[in-house]
Amino acid sequence: MNLQAMAHEIPVEGEQTLEGIDFITSGDQYLTFMLSNEQYAVDILCVEEIRSWEKPTIIPNSPSHIKGVINMRGVIVPIVDLRLKFNLGAAAYSETTVVIVLTYQGEQSTRTIGFVVDAVSDVLNVEECEIKPAPAFGSCVPQQYIDGLINAEAKVVTLLDVGNLQKIEKNQIHS
C-alpha cells in the first residue's frame, strides 16, 4: 500500500469529487448561458430549474417578449424571452433552447420567472473580486440588468442582476 499515492486521491479542502468530476467550491457559482452568441450568467442560487423549451400558454395582450405562462407543479410561472427583451435578434427555438426558471427572494415576497435562452453553457466559480463593474457603453442590455462582467478564459461573461430582472417583469406582466 503506497500512502503517498493514496494521498493524491483524497480531495483537498474546498474540492469535492463526484463520479470523476472535480468541483472547486471556492467563490460564488454562476450558471452561464448563451443569447445570440454572447455569454451571460446568473447567480446559481437563484436557479430553481432548467427546462426544455415547450410552448407556454399565451397571455392575450402581453408584450412580445412575454411568451406566456407555464404551470410548474402548481405554481404559475411567467416565461420571458430574454433575446426579445434585450433586442438581441429574432427568436429561433431549437433543441438547445431552454427555460431557466429563477426564484428571487425579495424583501417582501418571492417571485419565480422563467427566462428563455439559446443554450445553457457552464457553471463558473468566481470570487467577488473577479467581478468587474460594467461600463455604461450603451449595450443592448440596459445597465440596470447588469451586475458586472467576468473574465472567463478568452471570453467576457455579462453577469445579470436577477432581482432587477424580476422587478421590471412584475410591472409588465400585471399591466
Coordinates of C-alpha atoms in Angstrom, one line a residue, residues 17 39 42 65 79 82 97 104 130 168:
T17 CA -15.1 14.8 -6.3
Q39 CA -22.4 34.6 -22.9
V42 CA -26.9 34.4 -13.2
H65 CA -41.1 39.2 -25.0
I79 CA -42.0 32.9 -19.4
L82 CA -34.5 37.4 -22.9
T97 CA -33.4 26.3 -26.3
Y104 CA -35.7 35.5 -6.3
E130 CA -13.2 38.9 -10.1
I168 CA -39.2 45.0 -14.2

